[in-house]
GROMACS .gro file of C-alpha atoms in nm:
model
  388
    1MET     CA    1   2.143   1.970   2.491
    2SER     CA    2   2.285   1.846   2.161
    3GLU     CA    3   2.090   1.903   1.844
    4PHE     CA    4   2.082   1.645   1.568
    5LYS     CA    5   1.995   1.699   1.206
    6LEU     CA    6   1.707   1.497   1.069
    7ALA     CA    7   1.769   1.259   0.782
    8ASN     CA    8   1.709   1.418   0.445
    9ARG     CA    9   1.404   1.199   0.385
   10LEU     CA   10   1.235   1.360   0.686
   11SER     CA   11   1.358   1.715   0.660
   12ALA     CA   12   1.233   1.734   0.301
   13LEU     CA   13   0.878   1.637   0.397
   14PRO     CA   14   0.605   1.897   0.440
   15PRO     CA   15   0.412   1.882   0.770
   16TYR     CA   16   0.173   1.586   0.775
   17LEU     CA   17  -0.163   1.733   0.682
   18PHE     CA   18  -0.372   1.596   0.968
   19ALA     CA   19  -0.103   1.660   1.231
   20ALA     CA   20  -0.095   2.023   1.120
   21ILE     CA   21  -0.475   2.041   1.146
   22ASP     CA   22  -0.465   1.899   1.499
   23LYS     CA   23  -0.205   2.159   1.598
   24ALA     CA   24  -0.410   2.448   1.462
   25LYS     CA   25  -0.723   2.310   1.629
   26ALA     CA   26  -0.546   2.295   1.966
   27GLU     CA   27  -0.428   2.655   1.933
   28VAL     CA   28  -0.782   2.779   1.869
   29ALA     CA   29  -0.921   2.568   2.154
   30LYS     CA   30  -0.674   2.733   2.394
   31LYS     CA   31  -0.854   3.061   2.327
   32GLY     CA   32  -1.172   2.910   2.468
   33MET     CA   33  -1.353   2.873   2.136
   34ASP     CA   34  -1.590   2.579   2.099
   35ILE     CA   35  -1.445   2.348   1.834
   36ILE     CA   36  -1.649   2.147   1.585
   37SER     CA   37  -1.408   1.922   1.401
   38LEU     CA   38  -1.506   1.817   1.050
   39GLY     CA   39  -1.144   1.759   0.955
   40ILE     CA   40  -1.004   1.411   1.013
   41GLY     CA   41  -1.204   1.107   0.902
   42ASP     CA   42  -1.224   0.943   1.244
   43PRO     CA   43  -1.570   0.791   1.308
   44ASP     CA   44  -1.745   0.919   1.620
   45LEU     CA   45  -1.979   0.619   1.636
   46PRO     CA   46  -1.884   0.355   1.893
   47THR     CA   47  -1.732   0.019   1.811
   48PRO     CA   48  -2.012  -0.241   1.834
   49GLU     CA   49  -2.033  -0.405   2.174
   50PHE     CA   50  -1.998  -0.759   2.039
   51ILE     CA   51  -1.653  -0.671   1.901
   52ILE     CA   52  -1.546  -0.530   2.237
   53GLU     CA   53  -1.671  -0.844   2.408
   54ALA     CA   54  -1.476  -1.060   2.163
   55LEU     CA   55  -1.162  -0.862   2.246
   56TYR     CA   56  -1.227  -0.900   2.619
   57GLU     CA   57  -1.266  -1.276   2.595
   58SER     CA   58  -0.965  -1.314   2.368
   59ALA     CA   59  -0.744  -1.094   2.585
   60ARG     CA   60  -0.802  -1.338   2.873
   61LYS     CA   61  -0.630  -1.619   2.681
   62PRO     CA   62  -0.261  -1.649   2.779
   63LYS     CA   63  -0.168  -1.779   2.432
   64ASN     CA   64  -0.275  -1.448   2.280
   65HIS     CA   65  -0.013  -1.257   2.476
   66ARG     CA   66   0.280  -1.414   2.293
   67TYR     CA   67   0.429  -1.286   1.969
   68PRO     CA   68   0.173  -1.318   1.688
   69ASP     CA   69   0.250  -1.439   1.337
   70TYR     CA   70   0.394  -1.165   1.117
   71ILE     CA   71   0.141  -1.213   0.839
   72GLY     CA   72  -0.155  -1.276   1.071
   73MET     CA   73  -0.339  -1.571   1.221
   74LEU     CA   74  -0.466  -1.810   0.957
   75THR     CA   75  -0.811  -1.791   1.117
   76TYR     CA   76  -0.812  -1.413   1.067
   77ARG     CA   77  -0.695  -1.445   0.708
   78GLN     CA   78  -0.964  -1.708   0.648
   79ALA     CA   79  -1.224  -1.466   0.785
   80VAL     CA   80  -1.095  -1.201   0.541
   81ALA     CA   81  -1.121  -1.452   0.255
   82ASP     CA   82  -1.476  -1.543   0.356
   83TRP     CA   83  -1.572  -1.174   0.378
   84TYR     CA   84  -1.426  -1.095   0.034
   85LYS     CA   85  -1.617  -1.390  -0.113
   86GLN     CA   86  -1.944  -1.283   0.046
   87ARG     CA   87  -1.906  -0.910  -0.029
   88PHE     CA   88  -1.732  -0.907  -0.369
   89ASN     CA   89  -1.754  -1.268  -0.489
   90VAL     CA   90  -1.374  -1.271  -0.499
   91ASP     CA   91  -1.190  -1.594  -0.418
   92LEU     CA   92  -0.875  -1.551  -0.211
   93ASP     CA   93  -0.631  -1.810  -0.078
   94PRO     CA   94  -0.588  -1.720   0.292
   95GLU     CA   95  -0.241  -1.877   0.298
   96THR     CA   96  -0.088  -1.691   0.002
   97GLU     CA   97  -0.311  -1.401  -0.104
   98ILE     CA   98  -0.380  -1.224   0.227
   99VAL     CA   99  -0.156  -1.052   0.480
  100SER     CA  100  -0.280  -0.885   0.798
  101LEU     CA  101  -0.194  -0.521   0.863
  102ILE     CA  102  -0.164  -0.297   1.166
  103GLY     CA  103  -0.419  -0.076   0.993
  104SER     CA  104  -0.411  -0.020   0.617
  105LYS     CA  105  -0.193   0.292   0.658
  106GLU     CA  106   0.089   0.076   0.789
  107GLY     CA  107   0.068  -0.159   0.493
  108ILE     CA  108   0.046   0.121   0.237
  109ALA     CA  109   0.346   0.296   0.395
  110HIS     CA  110   0.557  -0.022   0.386
  111PHE     CA  111   0.456  -0.157   0.046
  112PRO     CA  112   0.685   0.061  -0.170
  113LEU     CA  113   0.984  -0.061   0.033
  114ALA     CA  114   0.926  -0.405  -0.116
  115TYR     CA  115   0.920  -0.300  -0.483
  116VAL     CA  116   1.047   0.057  -0.536
  117ASN     CA  117   1.417   0.113  -0.595
  118PRO     CA  118   1.582   0.456  -0.575
  119GLY     CA  119   1.484   0.654  -0.883
  120ASP     CA  120   1.184   0.440  -0.978
  121THR     CA  121   0.872   0.624  -1.091
  122VAL     CA  122   0.546   0.576  -0.900
  123LEU     CA  123   0.220   0.721  -1.033
  124VAL     CA  124  -0.014   0.869  -0.773
  125ALA     CA  125  -0.365   0.988  -0.853
  126THR     CA  126  -0.414   1.323  -0.679
  127PRO     CA  127  -0.573   1.482  -0.474
  128ASN     CA  128  -0.474   1.190  -0.256
  129TYR     CA  129  -0.416   1.045   0.087
  130PRO     CA  130  -0.068   1.186   0.162
  131VAL     CA  131   0.088   0.853   0.261
  132TYR     CA  132   0.115   0.730  -0.100
  133GLY     CA  133   0.368   0.993  -0.195
  134VAL     CA  134   0.550   0.992   0.138
  135ALA     CA  135   0.595   0.614   0.129
  136THR     CA  136   0.729   0.633  -0.225
  137GLU     CA  137   0.982   0.898  -0.132
  138PHE     CA  138   1.092   0.705   0.178
  139ALA     CA  139   1.176   0.418  -0.058
  140GLY     CA  140   1.377   0.653  -0.278
  141GLY     CA  141   1.119   0.659  -0.556
  142ARG     CA  142   1.008   0.953  -0.764
  143VAL     CA  143   0.640   1.046  -0.759
  144GLU     CA  144   0.458   1.152  -1.073
  145TYR     CA  145   0.115   1.286  -0.989
  146LEU     CA  146  -0.191   1.225  -1.207
  147PRO     CA  147  -0.458   1.496  -1.167
  148LEU     CA  148  -0.810   1.400  -1.070
  149ILE     CA  149  -1.049   1.663  -1.199
  150GLU     CA  150  -1.421   1.721  -1.167
  151GLU     CA  151  -1.478   1.713  -1.543
  152ASN     CA  152  -1.364   1.349  -1.543
  153ASP     CA  153  -1.566   1.254  -1.232
  154PHE     CA  154  -1.236   1.246  -1.041
  155LEU     CA  155  -1.129   0.929  -1.221
  156VAL     CA  156  -0.774   0.897  -1.353
  157ASP     CA  157  -0.768   0.990  -1.722
  158LEU     CA  158  -0.589   0.675  -1.831
  159ASP     CA  159  -0.579   0.784  -2.195
  160ALA     CA  160  -0.386   1.097  -2.097
  161ILE     CA  161  -0.096   0.894  -1.958
  162SER     CA  162   0.165   0.855  -2.229
  163ASP     CA  163   0.317   0.519  -2.320
  164GLU     CA  164   0.651   0.667  -2.213
  165THR     CA  165   0.513   0.733  -1.864
  166TRP     CA  166   0.357   0.388  -1.839
  167ALA     CA  167   0.682   0.229  -1.953
  168LYS     CA  168   0.888   0.391  -1.677
  169ALA     CA  169   0.633   0.344  -1.398
  170LYS     CA  170   0.685   0.079  -1.131
  171MET     CA  171   0.341   0.113  -0.970
  172ILE     CA  172   0.028   0.326  -0.963
  173PHE     CA  173  -0.178   0.421  -0.656
  174VAL     CA  174  -0.555   0.464  -0.686
  175CYS     CA  175  -0.821   0.504  -0.418
  176TYR     CA  176  -1.193   0.442  -0.471
  177PRO     CA  177  -1.425   0.533  -0.313
  178ASN     CA  178  -1.188   0.825  -0.319
  179ASN     CA  179  -1.045   1.014  -0.028
  180PRO     CA  180  -1.087   1.312  -0.044
  181THR     CA  181  -1.326   1.359  -0.340
  182ALA     CA  182  -1.568   1.074  -0.254
  183ALA     CA  183  -1.575   0.968  -0.620
  184THR     CA  184  -1.640   0.603  -0.705
  185ALA     CA  185  -1.482   0.389  -0.974
  186THR     CA  186  -1.669   0.210  -1.253
  187LYS     CA  187  -1.596  -0.141  -1.374
  188PRO     CA  188  -1.488  -0.017  -1.720
  189PHE     CA  189  -1.237   0.215  -1.551
  190TYR     CA  190  -1.089  -0.068  -1.349
  191GLU     CA  191  -1.081  -0.296  -1.654
  192LYS     CA  192  -0.889  -0.039  -1.858
  193LEU     CA  193  -0.650   0.023  -1.566
  194ILE     CA  194  -0.577  -0.350  -1.541
  195GLU     CA  195  -0.528  -0.372  -1.917
  196LYS     CA  196  -0.275  -0.087  -1.913
  197ALA     CA  197  -0.096  -0.224  -1.608
  198LYS     CA  198  -0.060  -0.567  -1.769
  199GLU     CA  199   0.062  -0.416  -2.096
  200PHE     CA  200   0.341  -0.222  -1.922
  201ASN     CA  201   0.402  -0.451  -1.621
  202VAL     CA  202   0.292  -0.191  -1.365
  203ILE     CA  203   0.178  -0.279  -1.011
  204VAL     CA  204  -0.169  -0.148  -0.929
  205VAL     CA  205  -0.212  -0.047  -0.565
  206SER     CA  206  -0.581  -0.009  -0.478
  207ASP     CA  207  -0.678   0.162  -0.152
  208ALA     CA  208  -1.034   0.042  -0.087
  209ALA     CA  209  -1.081   0.148   0.275
  210TYR     CA  210  -1.419   0.316   0.210
  211THR     CA  211  -1.605   0.052   0.008
  212GLU     CA  212  -1.844  -0.021   0.294
  213ILE     CA  213  -1.958   0.338   0.344
  214TYR     CA  214  -2.215   0.358   0.062
  215TYR     CA  215  -2.568   0.489   0.028
  216ASP     CA  216  -2.733   0.288  -0.248
  217PRO     CA  217  -2.745  -0.087  -0.180
  218ASP     CA  218  -2.807  -0.145  -0.551
  219ASN     CA  219  -2.486   0.036  -0.643
  220LYS     CA  220  -2.222  -0.085  -0.400
  221PRO     CA  221  -1.861   0.020  -0.460
  222LEU     CA  222  -1.646  -0.235  -0.636
  223SER     CA  223  -1.326  -0.410  -0.543
  224ILE     CA  224  -1.079  -0.397  -0.830
  225LEU     CA  225  -1.032  -0.771  -0.772
  226GLU     CA  226  -1.380  -0.831  -0.913
  227CYS     CA  227  -1.237  -0.760  -1.257
  228GLU     CA  228  -1.084  -1.030  -1.476
  229GLY     CA  229  -0.706  -1.034  -1.464
  230ALA     CA  230  -0.681  -0.814  -1.156
  231LYS     CA  231  -0.478  -1.066  -0.958
  232ASP     CA  232  -0.208  -1.057  -1.225
  233VAL     CA  233  -0.109  -0.701  -1.129
  234CYS     CA  234  -0.308  -0.582  -0.826
  235ILE     CA  235  -0.279  -0.561  -0.450
  236GLU     CA  236  -0.571  -0.412  -0.260
  237PHE     CA  237  -0.559  -0.255   0.085
  238HIS     CA  238  -0.861  -0.264   0.313
  239SER     CA  239  -0.934  -0.195   0.676
  240LEU     CA  240  -1.181  -0.261   0.954
  241SER     CA  241  -1.140   0.099   1.072
  242LYS     CA  242  -1.419   0.273   0.883
  243THR     CA  243  -1.651  -0.024   0.836
  244TYR     CA  244  -1.685  -0.114   1.204
  245ASN     CA  245  -1.564   0.208   1.374
  246MET     CA  246  -1.235   0.049   1.476
  247THR     CA  247  -0.985   0.323   1.382
  248GLY     CA  248  -0.795   0.292   1.710
  249TRP     CA  249  -0.772  -0.087   1.695
  250ARG     CA  250  -0.526  -0.082   1.404
  251ILE     CA  251  -0.631  -0.384   1.201
  252GLY     CA  252  -0.659  -0.426   0.827
  253MET     CA  253  -0.549  -0.644   0.537
  254ALA     CA  254  -0.379  -0.647   0.199
  255VAL     CA  255  -0.506  -0.897  -0.056
  256GLY     CA  256  -0.452  -0.997  -0.416
  257ASN     CA  257  -0.151  -1.101  -0.623
  258LYS     CA  258   0.036  -1.357  -0.414
  259SER     CA  259   0.385  -1.235  -0.504
  260LEU     CA  260   0.292  -0.877  -0.408
  261VAL     CA  261   0.138  -0.998  -0.083
  262ALA     CA  262   0.451  -1.202  -0.012
  263GLY     CA  263   0.674  -0.902  -0.081
  264LEU     CA  264   0.485  -0.692   0.170
  265GLY     CA  265   0.497  -0.982   0.415
  266LYS     CA  266   0.876  -0.990   0.380
  267ILE     CA  267   0.897  -0.624   0.480
  268LYS     CA  268   0.668  -0.684   0.776
  269GLU     CA  269   0.883  -0.974   0.898
  270ASN     CA  270   1.164  -0.725   0.942
  271VAL     CA  271   0.985  -0.418   1.080
  272ASP     CA  272   0.697  -0.530   1.302
  273SER     CA  273   0.571  -0.825   1.502
  274GLY     CA  274   0.214  -0.848   1.381
  275ILE     CA  275  -0.124  -0.759   1.530
  276PHE     CA  276  -0.208  -0.851   1.890
  277GLN     CA  277  -0.393  -1.183   1.851
  278ALA     CA  278  -0.683  -1.072   2.068
  279VAL     CA  279  -0.742  -0.785   1.826
  280GLN     CA  280  -0.732  -1.032   1.537
  281GLU     CA  281  -0.993  -1.251   1.706
  282ALA     CA  282  -1.210  -0.943   1.759
  283GLY     CA  283  -1.156  -0.867   1.390
  284ILE     CA  284  -1.280  -1.214   1.302
  285ALA     CA  285  -1.598  -1.144   1.499
  286ALA     CA  286  -1.640  -0.813   1.316
  287LEU     CA  287  -1.600  -0.969   0.972
  288ARG     CA  288  -1.837  -1.257   1.048
  289GLN     CA  289  -2.111  -1.076   1.241
  290GLY     CA  290  -2.072  -0.706   1.164
  291GLU     CA  291  -2.282  -0.646   0.853
  292PRO     CA  292  -2.606  -0.548   1.037
  293PHE     CA  293  -2.406  -0.292   1.234
  294ALA     CA  294  -2.233  -0.161   0.921
  295GLU     CA  295  -2.575  -0.119   0.764
  296SER     CA  296  -2.694   0.088   1.061
  297PHE     CA  297  -2.383   0.306   1.040
  298ARG     CA  298  -2.447   0.369   0.670
  299ALA     CA  299  -2.799   0.486   0.751
  300ILE     CA  300  -2.659   0.736   1.002
  301TYR     CA  301  -2.401   0.869   0.757
  302LYS     CA  302  -2.664   0.899   0.485
  303GLU     CA  303  -2.881   1.111   0.713
  304ARG     CA  304  -2.581   1.327   0.798
  305ARG     CA  305  -2.488   1.360   0.432
  306ASP     CA  306  -2.835   1.481   0.346
  307VAL     CA  307  -2.844   1.727   0.639
  308VAL     CA  308  -2.512   1.885   0.540
  309SER     CA  309  -2.591   1.888   0.170
  310ALA     CA  310  -2.918   2.071   0.230
  311ALA     CA  311  -2.749   2.321   0.461
  312LEU     CA  312  -2.464   2.387   0.216
  313THR     CA  313  -2.709   2.432  -0.071
  314LYS     CA  314  -2.902   2.684   0.136
  315ILE     CA  315  -2.596   2.903   0.185
  316GLY     CA  316  -2.477   2.865  -0.175
  317ILE     CA  317  -2.173   2.640  -0.135
  318LYS     CA  318  -2.134   2.401  -0.430
  319HIS     CA  319  -2.046   2.045  -0.341
  320ARG     CA  320  -2.061   1.683  -0.454
  321VAL     CA  321  -2.332   1.468  -0.297
  322PRO     CA  322  -2.134   1.148  -0.242
  323ASP     CA  323  -2.251   0.799  -0.330
  324ALA     CA  324  -1.989   0.656  -0.093
  325SER     CA  325  -1.742   0.750   0.185
  326PHE     CA  326  -1.831   0.990   0.466
  327TYR     CA  327  -1.681   1.297   0.299
  328LEU     CA  328  -1.827   1.593   0.112
  329TRP     CA  329  -1.596   1.758  -0.140
  330CYS     CA  330  -1.695   2.124  -0.156
  331ASN     CA  331  -1.600   2.426  -0.366
  332VAL     CA  332  -1.456   2.717  -0.171
  333PRO     CA  333  -1.652   3.041  -0.219
  334GLU     CA  334  -1.547   3.245  -0.521
  335GLY     CA  335  -1.248   3.469  -0.462
  336HIS     CA  336  -1.090   3.247  -0.194
  337LYS     CA  337  -0.808   2.994  -0.185
  338SER     CA  338  -0.849   2.664  -0.003
  339ALA     CA  339  -0.605   2.721   0.284
  340GLU     CA  340  -0.704   3.085   0.330
  341PHE     CA  341  -1.076   2.997   0.346
  342VAL     CA  342  -1.029   2.704   0.584
  343THR     CA  343  -0.800   2.904   0.815
  344ASN     CA  344  -1.046   3.190   0.826
  345VAL     CA  345  -1.331   2.951   0.911
  346LEU     CA  346  -1.129   2.792   1.191
  347MET     CA  347  -1.011   3.116   1.346
  348LYS     CA  348  -1.349   3.292   1.333
  349THR     CA  349  -1.593   3.005   1.393
  350GLY     CA  350  -1.403   2.716   1.552
  351VAL     CA  351  -1.511   2.484   1.267
  352VAL     CA  352  -1.233   2.258   1.143
  353LEU     CA  353  -1.237   2.181   0.771
  354THR     CA  354  -0.965   2.025   0.556
  355PRO     CA  355  -0.820   2.236   0.273
  356GLY     CA  356  -0.835   2.061  -0.062
  357ASN     CA  357  -0.484   2.165  -0.163
  358GLY     CA  358  -0.353   1.974   0.140
  359PHE     CA  359  -0.425   1.659  -0.062
  360GLY     CA  360  -0.242   1.782  -0.371
  361THR     CA  361  -0.236   2.068  -0.621
  362PRO     CA  362  -0.561   1.972  -0.803
  363GLY     CA  363  -0.739   2.006  -0.468
  364GLU     CA  364  -0.696   2.383  -0.478
  365GLY     CA  365  -1.036   2.548  -0.481
  366TYR     CA  366  -1.198   2.278  -0.268
  367PHE     CA  367  -1.237   2.181   0.097
  368ARG     CA  368  -1.343   1.854   0.258
  369ILE     CA  369  -1.607   1.799   0.523
  370SER     CA  370  -1.602   1.480   0.729
  371LEU     CA  371  -1.940   1.351   0.849
  372THR     CA  372  -1.803   1.233   1.183
  373VAL     CA  373  -2.013   1.441   1.421
  374ASN     CA  374  -2.386   1.430   1.488
  375ASN     CA  375  -2.655   1.615   1.292
  376ASP     CA  376  -2.690   1.899   1.542
  377LYS     CA  377  -2.319   1.976   1.526
  378LEU     CA  378  -2.316   1.950   1.149
  379GLU     CA  379  -2.601   2.200   1.122
  380GLU     CA  380  -2.432   2.428   1.376
  381ALA     CA  381  -2.106   2.412   1.183
  382VAL     CA  382  -2.266   2.516   0.854
  383SER     CA  383  -2.462   2.786   1.036
  384ARG     CA  384  -2.138   2.932   1.172
  385ILE     CA  385  -1.979   2.925   0.827
  386SER     CA  386  -2.279   3.105   0.679
  387LYS     CA  387  -2.223   3.404   0.909
  388LEU     CA  388  -1.871   3.480   0.783
   0.00000   0.00000   0.00000
């Protein structure tokens, strides 16, 4: 059989973090070890029944089996606009300021193709979701990473970015509530980011997929679009995946600056054919009726967070107690490196963790726990780790 060399853009990539974790997990499972996976952020809670019923009814409509609109049904985009107004008090024009996505990952991966030319600089706050850097490099851009450190509450130190760096940057990626650190952004932070972006004509790309996983109803995570002037420079990516346990459904949205939304829409016209309309109609149901269910999910994650935090404290593992997201960002025990510790835990206990350095160099010395199994399994996982 002939062998063909991969394109340079692929051969230069490191293994995708979560694919590598799945591979290692499968190898350990083959040995007969019971696996408890706290690695990938894939909710174990079921999709609410009313959303499934909406899909069932919509899938029976012959019109929904034809090609959908590239940028999404107007009724879906209107539901997104209504949800943003209700949740963030942000006004969006469903015709020009919203585009539907086949999950937010798809939109994030395609967005640099619309605005990044070969050699352009893109700023990425790290540790980070790996797709930001990969998407930039696929577009021929050059990534400059901005370290997120504990001493700065894992917020980008905007004052540490030189004017020279701002001047050469085409866009900046930020994610709050943050994956993997679970940090949240303040309004003053967003306001300063917008001010800098406007001064130097930099596109702000906000990944807001975790805003609805929060634990204090009086301190809900912000959308950057709540800040004055945000629409001048910002596009925000969101998803139904985490909010309504719809990771496999692949439905999300990008909203904000209409020219940025249009640019992404232009890419999508040429590379995909939109979301199955029955899934969009189910998404409409989720956005309009899903808040009571989202609230119940938050209560479950809060209980899990508290269970794991107490167990980790008992065995002496330092960690952040998150205000949002379903992740705990933990310090590896003294004398260990992230990958070495996580590999040892997997091989000896069957517990899957995510090494912090897999998200970027500043993640060295940390590991991430995902709260996507039940309390009993979480307690069992920490118990196994304690016996190493």
